[in-house]
């Protein structure tokens, strides 16, 4: 972030505070950043048509309270798109904090634990993350292009692609609303409006098996093992340590993300 960008964000922060508003209870009209329109357009295009991820650095987070930092983060987000809830409770801003919960509990979400999170997408078009404080140890954020993984399979193991176009059950991990099924179905790879997308979360597929009685066959397991071998190939993914003030945005259709312990 340039000094000018930070100044514009701080001006919008002051405007929100003057109106007595707090995140997430304000819209983009309450967070005016007209001088950043070109940067916002670049961010959106990079997420939709470019690399599919952004790492934005330079926000001097030590200057702000946690509430002020959340206003800046939320304010930038409302200019990127339509904000949606991330769990059944309706939370718009969640906190990634180890609550001492067990990741093996099928009703526990990964961000509530300090466990390793295998590569996966989230449910929205884009997922964002703001680092308030650096982890005492570990906690690298890893990302991988699911499109690059697809191309590797297409080039070297095309016999598995047909399997990966078939729908599989995924666990909602206790996030279903009243009357909603505890699982849903989706293929790993699919096309929408001529764009390839990926929804791969092996842990959620495996935990859904106990709820549905539908287990992966031998060849389906081979296909999933193949994907995992590519995801964790050091030549395929990027590891980054999120520094305080860093913001990461990821296109959930074209990039999978993970967290180390």
PDB file of N, CA and C in Angstrom, residues 54-99:
ATOM      1  N   UNK A  54      -4.773 -12.187  -4.000  1.00  0.00           N
ATOM      2  CA  UNK A  54      -4.070 -10.942  -3.694  1.00  0.00           C
ATOM      3  C   UNK A  54      -3.463 -11.047  -2.307  1.00  0.00           C
ATOM      4  N   UNK A  55      -2.258 -10.538  -2.148  1.00  0.00           N
ATOM      5  CA  UNK A  55      -1.663 -10.321  -0.832  1.00  0.00           C
ATOM      6  C   UNK A  55      -1.342  -8.840  -0.758  1.00  0.00           C
ATOM      7  N   UNK A  56      -2.070  -8.126   0.081  1.00  0.00           N
ATOM      8  CA  UNK A  56      -1.937  -6.673   0.191  1.00  0.00           C
ATOM      9  C   UNK A  56      -1.178  -6.358   1.471  1.00  0.00           C
ATOM     10  N   UNK A  57      -0.046  -5.703   1.340  1.00  0.00           N
ATOM     11  CA  UNK A  57       0.816  -5.422   2.486  1.00  0.00           C
ATOM     12  C   UNK A  57       0.972  -3.919   2.678  1.00  0.00           C
ATOM     13  N   UNK A  58       1.383  -3.530   3.899  1.00  0.00           N
ATOM     14  CA  UNK A  58       1.752  -2.145   4.160  1.00  0.00           C
ATOM     15  C   UNK A  58       0.817  -1.397   5.082  1.00  0.00           C
ATOM     16  N   UNK A  59      -0.308  -2.000   5.491  1.00  0.00           N
ATOM     17  CA  UNK A  59      -1.209  -1.315   6.416  1.00  0.00           C
ATOM     18  C   UNK A  59      -0.534  -1.247   7.794  1.00  0.00           C
ATOM     19  N   UNK A  60      -0.295  -0.048   8.328  1.00  0.00           N
ATOM     20  CA  UNK A  60       0.394   0.089   9.624  1.00  0.00           C
ATOM     21  C   UNK A  60      -0.536  -0.242  10.786  1.00  0.00           C
ATOM     22  N   UNK A  61      -0.801  -1.518  10.962  1.00  0.00           N
ATOM     23  CA  UNK A  61      -1.867  -1.946  11.866  1.00  0.00           C
ATOM     24  C   UNK A  61      -1.592  -1.586  13.320  1.00  0.00           C
ATOM     25  N   UNK A  62      -0.328  -1.321  13.657  1.00  0.00           N
ATOM     26  CA  UNK A  62      -0.001  -0.956  15.032  1.00  0.00           C
ATOM     27  C   UNK A  62      -0.613   0.397  15.411  1.00  0.00           C
ATOM     28  N   UNK A  63      -1.040   1.172  14.415  1.00  0.00           N
ATOM     29  CA  UNK A  63      -1.639   2.474  14.677  1.00  0.00           C
ATOM     30  C   UNK A  63      -3.096   2.363  15.117  1.00  0.00           C
ATOM     31  N   UNK A  64      -3.721   1.211  14.858  1.00  0.00           N
ATOM     32  CA  UNK A  64      -5.157   1.098  15.030  1.00  0.00           C
ATOM     33  C   UNK A  64      -5.523   0.130  16.138  1.00  0.00           C
ATOM     34  N   UNK A  65      -6.697   0.358  16.717  1.00  0.00           N
ATOM     35  CA  UNK A  65      -7.288  -0.650  17.585  1.00  0.00           C
ATOM     36  C   UNK A  65      -7.807  -1.789  16.709  1.00  0.00           C
ATOM     37  N   UNK A  66      -8.129  -2.926  17.319  1.00  0.00           N
ATOM     38  CA  UNK A  66      -8.688  -4.028  16.536  1.00  0.00           C
ATOM     39  C   UNK A  66      -9.978  -3.600  15.839  1.00  0.00           C
ATOM     40  N   UNK A  67     -10.774  -2.772  16.519  1.00  0.00           N
ATOM     41  CA  UNK A  67     -12.030  -2.327  15.921  1.00  0.00           C
ATOM     42  C   UNK A  67     -11.771  -1.434  14.719  1.00  0.00           C
ATOM     43  N   UNK A  68     -10.783  -0.543  14.815  1.00  0.00           N
ATOM     44  CA  UNK A  68     -10.452   0.330  13.689  1.00  0.00           C
ATOM     45  C   UNK A  68      -9.913  -0.480  12.513  1.00  0.00           C
ATOM     46  N   UNK A  69      -9.082  -1.482  12.818  1.00  0.00           N
ATOM     47  CA  UNK A  69      -8.558  -2.338  11.751  1.00  0.00           C
ATOM     48  C   UNK A  69      -9.688  -3.081  11.052  1.00  0.00           C
ATOM     49  N   UNK A  70     -10.677  -3.530  11.829  1.00  0.00           N
ATOM     50  CA  UNK A  70     -11.806  -4.253  11.227  1.00  0.00           C
ATOM     51  C   UNK A  70     -12.635  -3.326  10.345  1.00  0.00           C
ATOM     52  N   UNK A  71     -12.736  -2.046  10.709  1.00  0.00           N
ATOM     53  CA  UNK A  71     -13.469  -1.083   9.882  1.00  0.00           C
ATOM     54  C   UNK A  71     -12.767  -0.902   8.539  1.00  0.00           C
ATOM     55  N   UNK A  72     -11.437  -0.767   8.557  1.00  0.00           N
ATOM     56  CA  UNK A  72     -10.688  -0.615   7.315  1.00  0.00           C
ATOM     57  C   UNK A  72     -10.833  -1.863   6.440  1.00  0.00           C
ATOM     58  N   UNK A  73     -10.697  -3.027   7.061  1.00  0.00           N
ATOM     59  CA  UNK A  73     -10.789  -4.296   6.330  1.00  0.00           C
ATOM     60  C   UNK A  73     -12.187  -4.481   5.739  1.00  0.00           C
ATOM     61  N   UNK A  74     -13.198  -4.244   6.556  1.00  0.00           N
ATOM     62  CA  UNK A  74     -14.575  -4.357   6.087  1.00  0.00           C
ATOM     63  C   UNK A  74     -14.861  -3.318   5.009  1.00  0.00           C
ATOM     64  N   UNK A  75     -14.349  -2.106   5.205  1.00  0.00           N
ATOM     65  CA  UNK A  75     -14.576  -1.047   4.239  1.00  0.00           C
ATOM     66  C   UNK A  75     -14.005  -1.374   2.873  1.00  0.00           C
ATOM     67  N   UNK A  76     -12.814  -1.974   2.862  1.00  0.00           N
ATOM     68  CA  UNK A  76     -12.245  -2.401   1.588  1.00  0.00           C
ATOM     69  C   UNK A  76     -13.098  -3.508   0.984  1.00  0.00           C
ATOM     70  N   UNK A  77     -13.565  -4.423   1.818  1.00  0.00           N
ATOM     71  CA  UNK A  77     -14.369  -5.550   1.343  1.00  0.00           C
ATOM     72  C   UNK A  77     -15.679  -5.129   0.702  1.00  0.00           C
ATOM     73  N   UNK A  78     -16.346  -4.117   1.274  1.00  0.00           N
ATOM     74  CA  UNK A  78     -17.643  -3.722   0.712  1.00  0.00           C
ATOM     75  C   UNK A  78     -17.490  -3.084  -0.669  1.00  0.00           C
ATOM     76  N   UNK A  79     -16.269  -2.659  -1.009  1.00  0.00           N
ATOM     77  CA  UNK A  79     -16.025  -2.131  -2.352  1.00  0.00           C
ATOM     78  C   UNK A  79     -15.621  -3.226  -3.340  1.00  0.00           C
ATOM     79  N   UNK A  80     -15.322  -4.417  -2.837  1.00  0.00           N
ATOM     80  CA  UNK A  80     -14.928  -5.524  -3.715  1.00  0.00           C
ATOM     81  C   UNK A  80     -16.124  -6.340  -4.186  1.00  0.00           C
ATOM     82  N   UNK A  81     -17.207  -6.349  -3.404  1.00  0.00           N
ATOM     83  CA  UNK A  81     -18.352  -7.163  -3.799  1.00  0.00           C
ATOM     84  C   UNK A  81     -19.432  -7.148  -2.742  1.00  0.00           C
ATOM     85  N   UNK A  82     -20.309  -8.134  -2.818  1.00  0.00           N
ATOM     86  CA  UNK A  82     -21.418  -8.276  -1.865  1.00  0.00           C
ATOM     87  C   UNK A  82     -20.960  -9.168  -0.725  1.00  0.00           C
ATOM     88  N   UNK A  83     -21.029  -8.667   0.492  1.00  0.00           N
ATOM     89  CA  UNK A  83     -20.572  -9.428   1.653  1.00  0.00           C
ATOM     90  C   UNK A  83     -21.628 -10.459   2.055  1.00  0.00           C
ATOM     91  N   UNK A  84     -21.184 -11.673   2.355  1.00  0.00           N
ATOM     92  CA  UNK A  84     -22.101 -12.755   2.716  1.00  0.00           C
ATOM     93  C   UNK A  84     -21.665 -13.381   4.037  1.00  0.00           C
ATOM     94  N   UNK A  85     -22.618 -14.039   4.693  1.00  0.00           N
ATOM     95  CA  UNK A  85     -22.319 -14.694   5.961  1.00  0.00           C
ATOM     96  C   UNK A  85     -21.434 -15.913   5.718  1.00  0.00           C
ATOM     97  N   UNK A  86     -20.667 -16.285   6.736  1.00  0.00           N
ATOM     98  CA  UNK A  86     -19.758 -17.406   6.580  1.00  0.00           C
ATOM     99  C   UNK A  86     -20.119 -18.605   7.453  1.00  0.00           C
ATOM    100  N   UNK A  87     -21.202 -18.527   8.189  1.00  0.00           N
ATOM    101  CA  UNK A  87     -21.653 -19.682   8.961  1.00  0.00           C
ATOM    102  C   UNK A  87     -23.146 -19.557   9.236  1.00  0.00           C
ATOM    103  N   UNK A  88     -23.688 -20.597   9.832  1.00  0.00           N
ATOM    104  CA  UNK A  88     -25.128 -20.634  10.081  1.00  0.00           C
ATOM    105  C   UNK A  88     -25.562 -19.597  11.111  1.00  0.00           C
ATOM    106  N   UNK A  89     -24.631 -19.098  11.907  1.00  0.00           N
ATOM    107  CA  UNK A  89     -24.951 -18.070  12.895  1.00  0.00           C
ATOM    108  C   UNK A  89     -25.124 -16.699  12.251  1.00  0.00           C
ATOM    109  N   UNK A  90     -24.731 -16.588  11.001  1.00  0.00           N
ATOM    110  CA  UNK A  90     -24.864 -15.318  10.313  1.00  0.00           C
ATOM    111  C   UNK A  90     -23.691 -14.380  10.501  1.00  0.00           C
ATOM    112  N   UNK A  91     -22.561 -14.887  10.996  1.00  0.00           N
ATOM    113  CA  UNK A  91     -21.386 -14.043  11.205  1.00  0.00           C
ATOM    114  C   UNK A  91     -20.862 -13.518   9.875  1.00  0.00           C
ATOM    115  N   UNK A  92     -20.634 -12.219   9.810  1.00  0.00           N
ATOM    116  CA  UNK A  92     -20.054 -11.606   8.628  1.00  0.00           C
ATOM    117  C   UNK A  92     -18.552 -11.425   8.787  1.00  0.00           C
ATOM    118  N   UNK A  93     -18.124 -11.165   9.997  1.00  0.00           N
ATOM    119  CA  UNK A  93     -16.697 -11.084  10.330  1.00  0.00           C
ATOM    120  C   UNK A  93     -16.405 -12.169  11.359  1.00  0.00           C
ATOM    121  N   UNK A  94     -15.603 -13.147  10.988  1.00  0.00           N
ATOM    122  CA  UNK A  94     -15.241 -14.222  11.909  1.00  0.00           C
ATOM    123  C   UNK A  94     -13.826 -14.022  12.419  1.00  0.00           C
ATOM    124  N   UNK A  95     -13.525 -14.639  13.531  1.00  0.00           N
ATOM    125  CA  UNK A  95     -12.196 -14.515  14.119  1.00  0.00           C
ATOM    126  C   UNK A  95     -11.514 -15.884  14.131  1.00  0.00           C
ATOM    127  N   UNK A  96     -10.330 -15.933  13.544  1.00  0.00           N
ATOM    128  CA  UNK A  96      -9.559 -17.172  13.478  1.00  0.00           C
ATOM    129  C   UNK A  96      -8.771 -17.287  14.774  1.00  0.00           C
ATOM    130  N   UNK A  97      -9.349 -18.017  15.720  1.00  0.00           N
ATOM    131  CA  UNK A  97      -8.754 -18.157  17.053  1.00  0.00           C
ATOM    132  C   UNK A  97      -8.909 -19.605  17.495  1.00  0.00           C
ATOM    133  N   UNK A  98      -7.843 -20.164  18.062  1.00  0.00           N
ATOM    134  CA  UNK A  98      -7.911 -21.523  18.584  1.00  0.00           C
ATOM    135  C   UNK A  98      -8.810 -21.539  19.816  1.00  0.00           C
ATOM    136  N   UNK A  99      -9.943 -22.208  19.702  1.00  0.00           N
ATOM    137  CA  UNK A  99     -10.893 -22.312  20.808  1.00  0.00           C
ATOM    138  C   UNK A  99     -10.755 -23.620  21.575  1.00  0.00           C
TER     139      UNK A  99
END
